[in-house]
JSON list of C-alpha atoms in Angstrom, two decimals:
[
{"chain": "V", "resi": 348, "resn": "MET", "atom": "CA", "xyz": [-0.15, -0.25, 0.21]},
{"chain": "V", "resi": 349, "resn": "ILE", "atom": "CA", "xyz": [2.59, 2.43, 0.93]},
{"chain": "V", "resi": 350, "resn": "LYS", "atom": "CA", "xyz": [4.34, 1.89, -2.30]},
{"chain": "V", "resi": 351, "resn": "ALA", "atom": "CA", "xyz": [1.42, 2.40, -4.07]},
{"chain": "V", "resi": 352, "resn": "LEU", "atom": "CA", "xyz": [1.13, 5.93, -2.55]},
{"chain": "V", "resi": 353, "resn": "ARG", "atom": "CA", "xyz": [4.79, 6.76, -3.25]},
{"chain": "V", "resi": 354, "resn": "SER", "atom": "CA", "xyz": [4.63, 5.31, -6.93]},
{"chain": "V", "resi": 355, "resn": "ILE", "atom": "CA", "xyz": [1.29, 7.97, -7.06]},
{"chain": "V", "resi": 356, "resn": "LEU", "atom": "CA", "xyz": [3.04, 11.21, -4.95]},
{"chain": "V", "resi": 357, "resn": "SER", "atom": "CA", "xyz": [6.21, 10.56, -7.49]},
{"chain": "V", "resi": 358, "resn": "SER", "atom": "CA", "xyz": [3.95, 10.08, -10.81]},
{"chain": "V", "resi": 359, "resn": "LEU", "atom": "CA", "xyz": [1.77, 13.51, -9.74]},
{"chain": "V", "resi": 360, "resn": "ARG", "atom": "CA", "xyz": [5.24, 15.29, -9.21]},
{"chain": "V", "resi": 361, "resn": "LYS", "atom": "CA", "xyz": [6.82, 14.64, -12.64]},
{"chain": "V", "resi": 362, "resn": "LYS", "atom": "CA", "xyz": [2.92, 15.60, -14.20]},
{"chain": "V", "resi": 363, "resn": "PRO", "atom": "CA", "xyz": [3.68, 18.11, -16.33]},
{"chain": "V", "resi": 364, "resn": "SER", "atom": "CA", "xyz": [2.50, 21.87, -15.00]},
{"chain": "V", "resi": 365, "resn": "GLY", "atom": "CA", "xyz": [0.94, 23.11, -18.11]},
{"chain": "V", "resi": 366, "resn": "LEU", "atom": "CA", "xyz": [3.03, 26.51, -17.92]},
{"chain": "V", "resi": 367, "resn": "ASP", "atom": "CA", "xyz": [3.50, 26.37, -21.50]},
{"chain": "V", "resi": 368, "resn": "ASP", "atom": "CA", "xyz": [-0.42, 25.36, -22.83]},
{"chain": "V", "resi": 369, "resn": "PHE", "atom": "CA", "xyz": [-0.64, 29.12, -23.60]},
{"chain": "V", "resi": 370, "resn": "LEU", "atom": "CA", "xyz": [1.77, 28.68, -26.59]},
{"chain": "V", "resi": 371, "resn": "LYS", "atom": "CA", "xyz": [-0.90, 27.11, -28.48]},
{"chain": "V", "resi": 372, "resn": "GLU", "atom": "CA", "xyz": [-2.80, 30.39, -28.74]},
{"chain": "V", "resi": 373, "resn": "VAL", "atom": "CA", "xyz": [-0.04, 32.61, -30.01]},
{"chain": "V", "resi": 374, "resn": "SER", "atom": "CA", "xyz": [1.77, 33.05, -33.57]},
{"chain": "V", "resi": 375, "resn": "GLY", "atom": "CA", "xyz": [4.72, 34.93, -31.95]},
{"chain": "V", "resi": 376, "resn": "ILE", "atom": "CA", "xyz": [6.81, 35.51, -29.30]},
{"chain": "V", "resi": 377, "resn": "ILE", "atom": "CA", "xyz": [9.41, 37.83, -27.89]},
{"chain": "V", "resi": 378, "resn": "HIS", "atom": "CA", "xyz": [11.75, 36.09, -25.21]},
{"chain": "V", "resi": 379, "resn": "ILE", "atom": "CA", "xyz": [13.72, 38.44, -23.45]},
{"chain": "V", "resi": 380, "resn": "GLY", "atom": "CA", "xyz": [16.65, 37.16, -21.54]},
{"chain": "V", "resi": 381, "resn": "ALA", "atom": "CA", "xyz": [17.12, 33.98, -24.04]},
{"chain": "V", "resi": 382, "resn": "ASN", "atom": "CA", "xyz": [20.74, 33.18, -23.04]},
{"chain": "V", "resi": 383, "resn": "THR", "atom": "CA", "xyz": [21.30, 30.67, -25.75]},
{"chain": "V", "resi": 384, "resn": "GLY", "atom": "CA", "xyz": [17.60, 29.80, -27.08]},
{"chain": "V", "resi": 385, "resn": "GLN", "atom": "CA", "xyz": [17.11, 26.56, -24.82]},
{"chain": "V", "resi": 386, "resn": "GLU", "atom": "CA", "xyz": [13.47, 26.72, -25.75]},
{"chain": "V", "resi": 387, "resn": "ARG", "atom": "CA", "xyz": [14.02, 27.04, -29.60]},
{"chain": "V", "resi": 388, "resn": "ASN", "atom": "CA", "xyz": [12.95, 23.15, -30.28]},
{"chain": "V", "resi": 389, "resn": "LEU", "atom": "CA", "xyz": [9.27, 23.70, -28.07]},
{"chain": "V", "resi": 390, "resn": "TYR", "atom": "CA", "xyz": [8.93, 27.04, -30.11]},
{"chain": "V", "resi": 391, "resn": "ALA", "atom": "CA", "xyz": [9.50, 25.42, -33.44]},
{"chain": "V", "resi": 392, "resn": "LYS", "atom": "CA", "xyz": [7.33, 22.66, -32.38]},
{"chain": "V", "resi": 393, "resn": "TYR", "atom": "CA", "xyz": [4.15, 25.42, -32.69]},
{"chain": "V", "resi": 394, "resn": "ASP", "atom": "CA", "xyz": [5.84, 27.03, -35.37]},
{"chain": "V", "resi": 395, "resn": "LEU", "atom": "CA", "xyz": [6.12, 30.28, -33.76]},
{"chain": "V", "resi": 396, "resn": "LYS", "atom": "CA", "xyz": [7.56, 33.03, -34.79]},
{"chain": "V", "resi": 397, "resn": "VAL", "atom": "CA", "xyz": [10.06, 34.30, -32.11]},
{"chain": "V", "resi": 398, "resn": "ALA", "atom": "CA", "xyz": [12.45, 37.30, -31.51]},
{"chain": "V", "resi": 399, "resn": "TRP", "atom": "CA", "xyz": [14.85, 36.37, -29.00]},
{"chain": "V", "resi": 400, "resn": "VAL", "atom": "CA", "xyz": [16.60, 39.27, -27.26]},
{"chain": "V", "resi": 401, "resn": "GLU", "atom": "CA", "xyz": [19.81, 38.56, -25.56]},
{"chain": "V", "resi": 402, "resn": "PRO", "atom": "CA", "xyz": [22.16, 41.57, -23.86]},
{"chain": "V", "resi": 403, "resn": "ILE", "atom": "CA", "xyz": [25.66, 39.46, -23.50]},
{"chain": "V", "resi": 404, "resn": "PRO", "atom": "CA", "xyz": [27.58, 39.65, -26.58]},
{"chain": "V", "resi": 405, "resn": "GLU", "atom": "CA", "xyz": [29.35, 35.97, -26.61]},
{"chain": "V", "resi": 406, "resn": "ILE", "atom": "CA", "xyz": [26.30, 34.55, -25.54]},
{"chain": "V", "resi": 407, "resn": "PHE", "atom": "CA", "xyz": [24.15, 36.34, -28.37]},
{"chain": "V", "resi": 408, "resn": "ARG", "atom": "CA", "xyz": [27.07, 34.73, -30.98]},
{"chain": "V", "resi": 409, "resn": "GLN", "atom": "CA", "xyz": [25.94, 31.24, -29.53]},
{"chain": "V", "resi": 410, "resn": "LEU", "atom": "CA", "xyz": [22.51, 32.23, -29.64]},
{"chain": "V", "resi": 411, "resn": "GLN", "atom": "CA", "xyz": [22.54, 32.66, -32.95]},
{"chain": "V", "resi": 412, "resn": "LYS", "atom": "CA", "xyz": [24.51, 29.74, -34.08]},
{"chain": "V", "resi": 413, "resn": "ASN", "atom": "CA", "xyz": [21.68, 27.97, -32.01]},
{"chain": "V", "resi": 414, "resn": "THR", "atom": "CA", "xyz": [18.81, 29.42, -34.04]},
{"chain": "V", "resi": 415, "resn": "GLU", "atom": "CA", "xyz": [20.12, 29.75, -37.78]},
{"chain": "V", "resi": 416, "resn": "GLU", "atom": "CA", "xyz": [18.45, 26.39, -38.92]},
{"chain": "V", "resi": 417, "resn": "PHE", "atom": "CA", "xyz": [14.94, 28.03, -37.63]},
{"chain": "V", "resi": 418, "resn": "THR", "atom": "CA", "xyz": [13.65, 30.62, -40.22]},
{"chain": "V", "resi": 419, "resn": "LYS", "atom": "CA", "xyz": [10.99, 32.11, -38.06]},
{"chain": "V", "resi": 420, "resn": "GLN", "atom": "CA", "xyz": [14.00, 32.82, -35.05]},
{"chain": "V", "resi": 421, "resn": "LYS", "atom": "CA", "xyz": [15.33, 35.97, -35.35]},
{"chain": "V", "resi": 422, "resn": "ALA", "atom": "CA", "xyz": [18.14, 36.97, -32.54]},
{"chain": "V", "resi": 423, "resn": "ILE", "atom": "CA", "xyz": [18.81, 40.18, -31.22]},
{"chain": "V", "resi": 424, "resn": "ASN", "atom": "CA", "xyz": [21.63, 41.38, -29.30]},
{"chain": "V", "resi": 425, "resn": "ALA", "atom": "CA", "xyz": [20.58, 44.09, -26.97]},
{"chain": "V", "resi": 426, "resn": "LEU", "atom": "CA", "xyz": [19.86, 45.22, -23.29]},
{"chain": "V", "resi": 427, "resn": "VAL", "atom": "CA", "xyz": [15.73, 45.89, -22.18]},
{"chain": "V", "resi": 428, "resn": "THR", "atom": "CA", "xyz": [14.99, 48.09, -19.39]},
{"chain": "V", "resi": 429, "resn": "ASP", "atom": "CA", "xyz": [12.79, 51.03, -18.77]},
{"chain": "V", "resi": 430, "resn": "VAL", "atom": "CA", "xyz": [14.80, 53.40, -20.67]},
{"chain": "V", "resi": 431, "resn": "ASP", "atom": "CA", "xyz": [16.77, 53.94, -24.18]},
{"chain": "V", "resi": 432, "resn": "GLY", "atom": "CA", "xyz": [20.09, 54.76, -24.36]},
{"chain": "V", "resi": 433, "resn": "LYS", "atom": "CA", "xyz": [21.18, 54.61, -20.34]},
{"chain": "V", "resi": 434, "resn": "GLU", "atom": "CA", "xyz": [24.54, 52.43, -19.89]},
{"chain": "V", "resi": 435, "resn": "TYR", "atom": "CA", "xyz": [24.44, 49.75, -17.33]},
{"chain": "V", "resi": 436, "resn": "GLU", "atom": "CA", "xyz": [27.28, 47.61, -15.29]},
{"chain": "V", "resi": 437, "resn": "PHE", "atom": "CA", "xyz": [26.02, 44.02, -16.33]},
{"chain": "V", "resi": 438, "resn": "HIS", "atom": "CA", "xyz": [27.16, 41.16, -14.27]},
{"chain": "V", "resi": 439, "resn": "ILE", "atom": "CA", "xyz": [28.21, 37.84, -16.17]},
{"chain": "V", "resi": 440, "resn": "SER", "atom": "CA", "xyz": [27.82, 34.69, -14.17]},
{"chain": "V", "resi": 441, "resn": "ASN", "atom": "CA", "xyz": [29.69, 31.69, -13.81]},
{"chain": "V", "resi": 442, "resn": "ASN", "atom": "CA", "xyz": [26.51, 29.28, -14.75]},
{"chain": "V", "resi": 443, "resn": "SER", "atom": "CA", "xyz": [27.16, 29.80, -18.66]},
{"chain": "V", "resi": 444, "resn": "GLY", "atom": "CA", "xyz": [25.45, 33.51, -17.57]},
{"chain": "V", "resi": 445, "resn": "GLU", "atom": "CA", "xyz": [22.17, 32.28, -17.15]},
{"chain": "V", "resi": 446, "resn": "SER", "atom": "CA", "xyz": [22.42, 34.01, -13.72]},
{"chain": "V", "resi": 447, "resn": "SER", "atom": "CA", "xyz": [23.64, 37.33, -15.19]},
{"chain": "V", "resi": 448, "resn": "SER", "atom": "CA", "xyz": [22.04, 40.78, -14.29]},
{"chain": "V", "resi": 449, "resn": "ILE", "atom": "CA", "xyz": [22.30, 44.17, -13.90]},
{"chain": "V", "resi": 450, "resn": "LEU", "atom": "CA", "xyz": [21.30, 43.62, -10.42]},
{"chain": "V", "resi": 451, "resn": "GLU", "atom": "CA", "xyz": [24.15, 42.52, -7.54]},
{"chain": "V", "resi": 452, "resn": "LEU", "atom": "CA", "xyz": [23.73, 38.97, -6.36]},
{"chain": "V", "resi": 453, "resn": "HIS", "atom": "CA", "xyz": [21.91, 39.33, -2.92]},
{"chain": "V", "resi": 454, "resn": "LEU", "atom": "CA", "xyz": [19.42, 35.90, -1.34]},
{"chain": "V", "resi": 455, "resn": "HIS", "atom": "CA", "xyz": [19.95, 34.10, -5.03]},
{"chain": "V", "resi": 456, "resn": "ARG", "atom": "CA", "xyz": [22.94, 32.73, -3.03]},
{"chain": "V", "resi": 457, "resn": "ASP", "atom": "CA", "xyz": [21.03, 30.57, -0.01]},
{"chain": "V", "resi": 458, "resn": "ILE", "atom": "CA", "xyz": [19.92, 28.49, -2.95]},
{"chain": "V", "resi": 459, "resn": "TRP", "atom": "CA", "xyz": [22.49, 28.15, -5.20]},
{"chain": "V", "resi": 460, "resn": "PRO", "atom": "CA", "xyz": [25.66, 29.38, -3.27]},
{"chain": "V", "resi": 461, "resn": "GLU", "atom": "CA", "xyz": [27.79, 27.83, -5.96]},
{"chain": "V", "resi": 462, "resn": "VAL", "atom": "CA", "xyz": [26.62, 31.06, -8.69]},
{"chain": "V", "resi": 463, "resn": "ASN", "atom": "CA", "xyz": [29.10, 34.21, -8.96]},
{"chain": "V", "resi": 464, "resn": "TYR", "atom": "CA", "xyz": [30.24, 36.77, -11.19]},
{"chain": "V", "resi": 465, "resn": "SER", "atom": "CA", "xyz": [32.99, 36.04, -12.51]},
{"chain": "V", "resi": 466, "resn": "THR", "atom": "CA", "xyz": [32.75, 39.87, -15.11]},
{"chain": "V", "resi": 467, "resn": "THR", "atom": "CA", "xyz": [30.78, 42.79, -15.52]},
{"chain": "V", "resi": 468, "resn": "ILE", "atom": "CA", "xyz": [30.71, 45.01, -18.54]},
{"chain": "V", "resi": 469, "resn": "ARG", "atom": "CA", "xyz": [29.01, 48.00, -19.85]},
{"chain": "V", "resi": 470, "resn": "LEU", "atom": "CA", "xyz": [25.87, 47.79, -21.57]},
{"chain": "V", "resi": 471, "resn": "LYS", "atom": "CA", "xyz": [23.66, 50.44, -23.16]},
{"chain": "V", "resi": 472, "resn": "SER", "atom": "CA", "xyz": [19.69, 50.10, -22.80]},
{"chain": "V", "resi": 473, "resn": "THR", "atom": "CA", "xyz": [16.88, 50.14, -24.87]},
{"chain": "V", "resi": 474, "resn": "THR", "atom": "CA", "xyz": [12.93, 49.53, -24.36]},
{"chain": "V", "resi": 475, "resn": "LEU", "atom": "CA", "xyz": [10.87, 47.16, -26.30]},
{"chain": "V", "resi": 476, "resn": "PRO", "atom": "CA", "xyz": [9.44, 49.32, -28.12]},
{"chain": "V", "resi": 477, "resn": "SER", "atom": "CA", "xyz": [12.27, 50.78, -29.61]},
{"chain": "V", "resi": 478, "resn": "LEU", "atom": "CA", "xyz": [13.94, 47.89, -30.33]},
{"chain": "V", "resi": 479, "resn": "LEU", "atom": "CA", "xyz": [10.80, 46.29, -32.16]},
{"chain": "V", "resi": 480, "resn": "LYS", "atom": "CA", "xyz": [10.95, 49.78, -34.40]},
{"chain": "V", "resi": 481, "resn": "ALA", "atom": "CA", "xyz": [15.02, 49.27, -34.50]},
{"chain": "V", "resi": 482, "resn": "HIS", "atom": "CA", "xyz": [14.82, 46.00, -36.38]},
{"chain": "V", "resi": 483, "resn": "GLU", "atom": "CA", "xyz": [11.21, 46.51, -37.91]},
{"chain": "V", "resi": 484, "resn": "LEU", "atom": "CA", "xyz": [9.33, 43.91, -36.15]},
{"chain": "V", "resi": 485, "resn": "ASN", "atom": "CA", "xyz": [5.38, 44.50, -36.28]},
{"chain": "V", "resi": 486, "resn": "GLU", "atom": "CA", "xyz": [4.51, 44.21, -32.56]},
{"chain": "V", "resi": 487, "resn": "THR", "atom": "CA", "xyz": [1.37, 42.30, -33.54]},
{"chain": "V", "resi": 488, "resn": "ASP", "atom": "CA", "xyz": [3.10, 39.28, -34.70]},
{"chain": "V", "resi": 489, "resn": "TYR", "atom": "CA", "xyz": [4.15, 38.89, -31.18]},
{"chain": "V", "resi": 490, "resn": "GLN", "atom": "CA", "xyz": [1.10, 37.88, -28.53]},
{"chain": "V", "resi": 491, "resn": "ALA", "atom": "CA", "xyz": [3.50, 36.82, -26.00]},
{"chain": "V", "resi": 492, "resn": "LEU", "atom": "CA", "xyz": [6.43, 37.88, -23.71]},
{"chain": "V", "resi": 493, "resn": "ILE", "atom": "CA", "xyz": [8.52, 35.71, -21.96]},
{"chain": "V", "resi": 494, "resn": "MET", "atom": "CA", "xyz": [11.11, 37.25, -19.17]},
{"chain": "V", "resi": 495, "resn": "ASP", "atom": "CA", "xyz": [13.98, 35.86, -18.13]},
{"chain": "V", "resi": 496, "resn": "THR", "atom": "CA", "xyz": [16.17, 38.75, -17.06]},
{"chain": "V", "resi": 497, "resn": "GLN", "atom": "CA", "xyz": [17.29, 37.90, -13.31]},
{"chain": "V", "resi": 498, "resn": "GLY", "atom": "CA", "xyz": [15.60, 40.53, -11.06]},
{"chain": "V", "resi": 499, "resn": "SER", "atom": "CA", "xyz": [15.04, 43.23, -13.74]},
{"chain": "V", "resi": 500, "resn": "GLU", "atom": "CA", "xyz": [11.27, 42.10, -15.12]},
{"chain": "V", "resi": 501, "resn": "LEU", "atom": "CA", "xyz": [9.61, 45.18, -13.72]},
{"chain": "V", "resi": 502, "resn": "LEU", "atom": "CA", "xyz": [12.23, 47.49, -15.81]},
{"chain": "V", "resi": 503, "resn": "VAL", "atom": "CA", "xyz": [11.10, 45.28, -19.01]},
{"chain": "V", "resi": 504, "resn": "LEU", "atom": "CA", "xyz": [7.68, 45.83, -18.64]},
{"chain": "V", "resi": 505, "resn": "LYS", "atom": "CA", "xyz": [7.73, 49.50, -17.49]},
{"chain": "V", "resi": 506, "resn": "GLY", "atom": "CA", "xyz": [9.35, 50.16, -20.95]},
{"chain": "V", "resi": 507, "resn": "SER", "atom": "CA", "xyz": [6.70, 47.99, -22.74]},
{"chain": "V", "resi": 508, "resn": "ILE", "atom": "CA", "xyz": [3.59, 49.33, -21.68]},
{"chain": "V", "resi": 509, "resn": "PRO", "atom": "CA", "xyz": [2.93, 50.88, -25.17]},
{"chain": "V", "resi": 510, "resn": "VAL", "atom": "CA", "xyz": [3.29, 47.67, -26.80]},
{"chain": "V", "resi": 511, "resn": "LEU", "atom": "CA", "xyz": [1.37, 45.59, -23.76]},
{"chain": "V", "resi": 512, "resn": "LYS", "atom": "CA", "xyz": [-2.12, 46.06, -25.72]},
{"chain": "V", "resi": 513, "resn": "ALA", "atom": "CA", "xyz": [-0.51, 43.60, -28.69]},
{"chain": "V", "resi": 514, "resn": "ILE", "atom": "CA", "xyz": [0.08, 40.98, -25.74]},
{"chain": "V", "resi": 515, "resn": "LEU", "atom": "CA", "xyz": [-2.17, 38.77, -24.57]},
{"chain": "V", "resi": 516, "resn": "PHE", "atom": "CA", "xyz": [0.11, 36.70, -22.80]},
{"chain": "V", "resi": 517, "resn": "ILE", "atom": "CA", "xyz": [3.07, 37.10, -20.49]},
{"chain": "V", "resi": 518, "resn": "LYS", "atom": "CA", "xyz": [5.26, 34.91, -18.75]},
{"chain": "V", "resi": 519, "resn": "THR", "atom": "CA", "xyz": [8.11, 35.40, -16.04]},
{"chain": "V", "resi": 520, "resn": "GLU", "atom": "CA", "xyz": [10.47, 34.04, -13.48]},
{"chain": "V", "resi": 521, "resn": "VAL", "atom": "CA", "xyz": [9.96, 35.95, -10.25]},
{"chain": "V", "resi": 522, "resn": "PRO", "atom": "CA", "xyz": [11.00, 35.23, -6.62]},
{"chain": "V", "resi": 523, "resn": "ASP", "atom": "CA", "xyz": [8.73, 36.56, -3.66]},
{"chain": "V", "resi": 524, "resn": "PHE", "atom": "CA", "xyz": [12.20, 37.73, -1.92]},
{"chain": "V", "resi": 525, "resn": "GLU", "atom": "CA", "xyz": [14.88, 39.81, -2.63]},
{"chain": "V", "resi": 526, "resn": "ALA", "atom": "CA", "xyz": [17.15, 37.28, -4.71]},
{"chain": "V", "resi": 527, "resn": "TYR", "atom": "CA", "xyz": [19.13, 40.41, -6.43]},
{"chain": "V", "resi": 528, "resn": "ALA", "atom": "CA", "xyz": [19.30, 43.24, -4.79]},
{"chain": "V", "resi": 529, "resn": "GLY", "atom": "CA", "xyz": [16.58, 45.29, -5.17]},
{"chain": "V", "resi": 530, "resn": "CYS", "atom": "CA", "xyz": [15.21, 43.37, -7.27]},
{"chain": "V", "resi": 531, "resn": "CYS", "atom": "CA", "xyz": [11.50, 42.79, -8.82]},
{"chain": "V", "resi": 532, "resn": "GLN", "atom": "CA", "xyz": [9.07, 40.43, -6.36]},
{"chain": "V", "resi": 533, "resn": "LEU", "atom": "CA", "xyz": [6.16, 38.56, -6.85]},
{"chain": "V", "resi": 534, "resn": "LYS", "atom": "CA", "xyz": [4.18, 41.27, -4.77]},
{"chain": "V", "resi": 535, "resn": "ASP", "atom": "CA", "xyz": [5.38, 43.84, -7.53]},
{"chain": "V", "resi": 536, "resn": "MET", "atom": "CA", "xyz": [4.81, 41.65, -10.23]},
{"chain": "V", "resi": 537, "resn": "ASN", "atom": "CA", "xyz": [1.49, 41.31, -9.19]},
{"chain": "V", "resi": 538, "resn": "SER", "atom": "CA", "xyz": [0.36, 44.63, -8.79]},
{"chain": "V", "resi": 539, "resn": "PHE", "atom": "CA", "xyz": [1.88, 46.36, -12.21]},
{"chain": "V", "resi": 540, "resn": "MET", "atom": "CA", "xyz": [0.03, 42.87, -13.85]},
{"chain": "V", "resi": 541, "resn": "SER", "atom": "CA", "xyz": [-3.33, 43.78, -12.15]},
{"chain": "V", "resi": 542, "resn": "GLN", "atom": "CA", "xyz": [-2.91, 47.54, -12.67]},
{"chain": "V", "resi": 543, "resn": "HIS", "atom": "CA", "xyz": [-2.29, 46.98, -16.72]},
{"chain": "V", "resi": 544, "resn": "GLY", "atom": "CA", "xyz": [-4.99, 44.45, -16.88]},
{"chain": "V", "resi": 545, "resn": "TYR", "atom": "CA", "xyz": [-3.81, 40.56, -16.85]},
{"chain": "V", "resi": 546, "resn": "LYS", "atom": "CA", "xyz": [-4.61, 38.06, -14.45]},
{"chain": "V", "resi": 547, "resn": "GLU", "atom": "CA", "xyz": [-2.75, 35.00, -12.95]},
{"chain": "V", "resi": 548, "resn": "TYR", "atom": "CA", "xyz": [-3.22, 32.05, -15.61]},
{"chain": "V", "resi": 549, "resn": "ARG", "atom": "CA", "xyz": [-0.66, 29.21, -14.56]},
{"chain": "V", "resi": 550, "resn": "ARG", "atom": "CA", "xyz": [1.89, 29.02, -11.59]},
{"chain": "V", "resi": 551, "resn": "SER", "atom": "CA", "xyz": [5.07, 26.66, -11.02]},
{"chain": "V", "resi": 552, "resn": "ARG", "atom": "CA", "xyz": [7.40, 26.85, -8.20]},
{"chain": "V", "resi": 553, "resn": "PHE", "atom": "CA", "xyz": [11.28, 25.88, -9.51]},
{"chain": "V", "resi": 554, "resn": "ALA", "atom": "CA", "xyz": [12.83, 26.33, -6.20]},
{"chain": "V", "resi": 555, "resn": "ARG", "atom": "CA", "xyz": [12.55, 27.01, -2.70]},
{"chain": "V", "resi": 556, "resn": "ARG", "atom": "CA", "xyz": [14.94, 28.86, 0.14]},
{"chain": "V", "resi": 557, "resn": "ALA", "atom": "CA", "xyz": [15.18, 27.08, 3.21]},
{"chain": "V", "resi": 558, "resn": "GLN", "atom": "CA", "xyz": [14.92, 30.47, 5.30]},
{"chain": "V", "resi": 559, "resn": "GLY", "atom": "CA", "xyz": [11.68, 30.91, 3.56]},
{"chain": "V", "resi": 560, "resn": "GLY", "atom": "CA", "xyz": [10.63, 32.17, 0.05]},
{"chain": "V", "resi": 561, "resn": "ASN", "atom": "CA", "xyz": [9.98, 30.75, -2.94]},
{"chain": "V", "resi": 562, "resn": "TYR", "atom": "CA", "xyz": [10.81, 31.13, -7.24]},
{"chain": "V", "resi": 563, "resn": "TYR", "atom": "CA", "xyz": [8.21, 30.70, -9.33]},
{"chain": "V", "resi": 564, "resn": "ASN", "atom": "CA", "xyz": [7.67, 30.91, -13.38]},
{"chain": "V", "resi": 565, "resn": "ILE", "atom": "CA", "xyz": [4.03, 32.37, -14.02]},
{"chain": "V", "resi": 566, "resn": "VAL", "atom": "CA", "xyz": [2.21, 32.66, -16.51]},
{"chain": "V", "resi": 567, "resn": "TYR", "atom": "CA", "xyz": [-0.45, 35.87, -17.09]},
{"chain": "V", "resi": 568, "resn": "LYS", "atom": "CA", "xyz": [-3.08, 36.56, -19.29]},
{"chain": "V", "resi": 569, "resn": "ALA", "atom": "CA", "xyz": [-4.99, 39.77, -20.55]},
{"chain": "V", "resi": 570, "resn": "ARG", "atom": "CA", "xyz": [-8.53, 40.03, -19.06]},
{"chain": "V", "resi": 571, "resn": "ARG", "atom": "CA", "xyz": [-9.41, 40.89, -22.08]},
{"chain": "V", "resi": 572, "resn": "PHE", "atom": "CA", "xyz": [-8.96, 37.24, -23.46]},
{"chain": "V", "resi": 573, "resn": "THR", "atom": "CA", "xyz": [-10.51, 36.04, -20.23]},
{"chain": "V", "resi": 574, "resn": "ARG", "atom": "CA", "xyz": [-13.90, 34.64, -20.77]}
]
């Protein structure tokens, strides 16, 4: 009996969260914080038009190589925030750049103590509307925004307000504690989303801090498309 219960619990833990179900409902996505384009095959499976945005030049070159066979996927080298032309110190992490940020590491170390910054470069920012215009991309081609910018997600969103009318779904990684110094937290994200007409659609926790706090992937959906 106990063995059977353990088997059932294990099966439930492995059951997909449905977090990416929204990909069936869109034809294009903007993915900010692309890294090397790990989701490229998933997006190709849904035949999506993709604008990848990655700020680190070295990693961007790998992103280009990884996505060049996908004709509907475009890689762009840019740092997206809430202002155009501002210079930032951008910290590159030692885990293949996956935890890189314009913010300093803080309680992130409690979960991943092995992650540190290995170097810092200076980058100039752009807003999402300016980026789309510069690359002659039509905002109506992209109905989903995905962000993995390690604490600066709220800056990305604030700079994206003029194009949010075209965005049906927003997927973001967000903690409910100060993982990075001064980072966007869950309460901040929920407040912004509510003010701009979005509600939570899916949530999946992927990390827990022993001292208190969690990291989530959350999908929000525009209320105007919620029945």
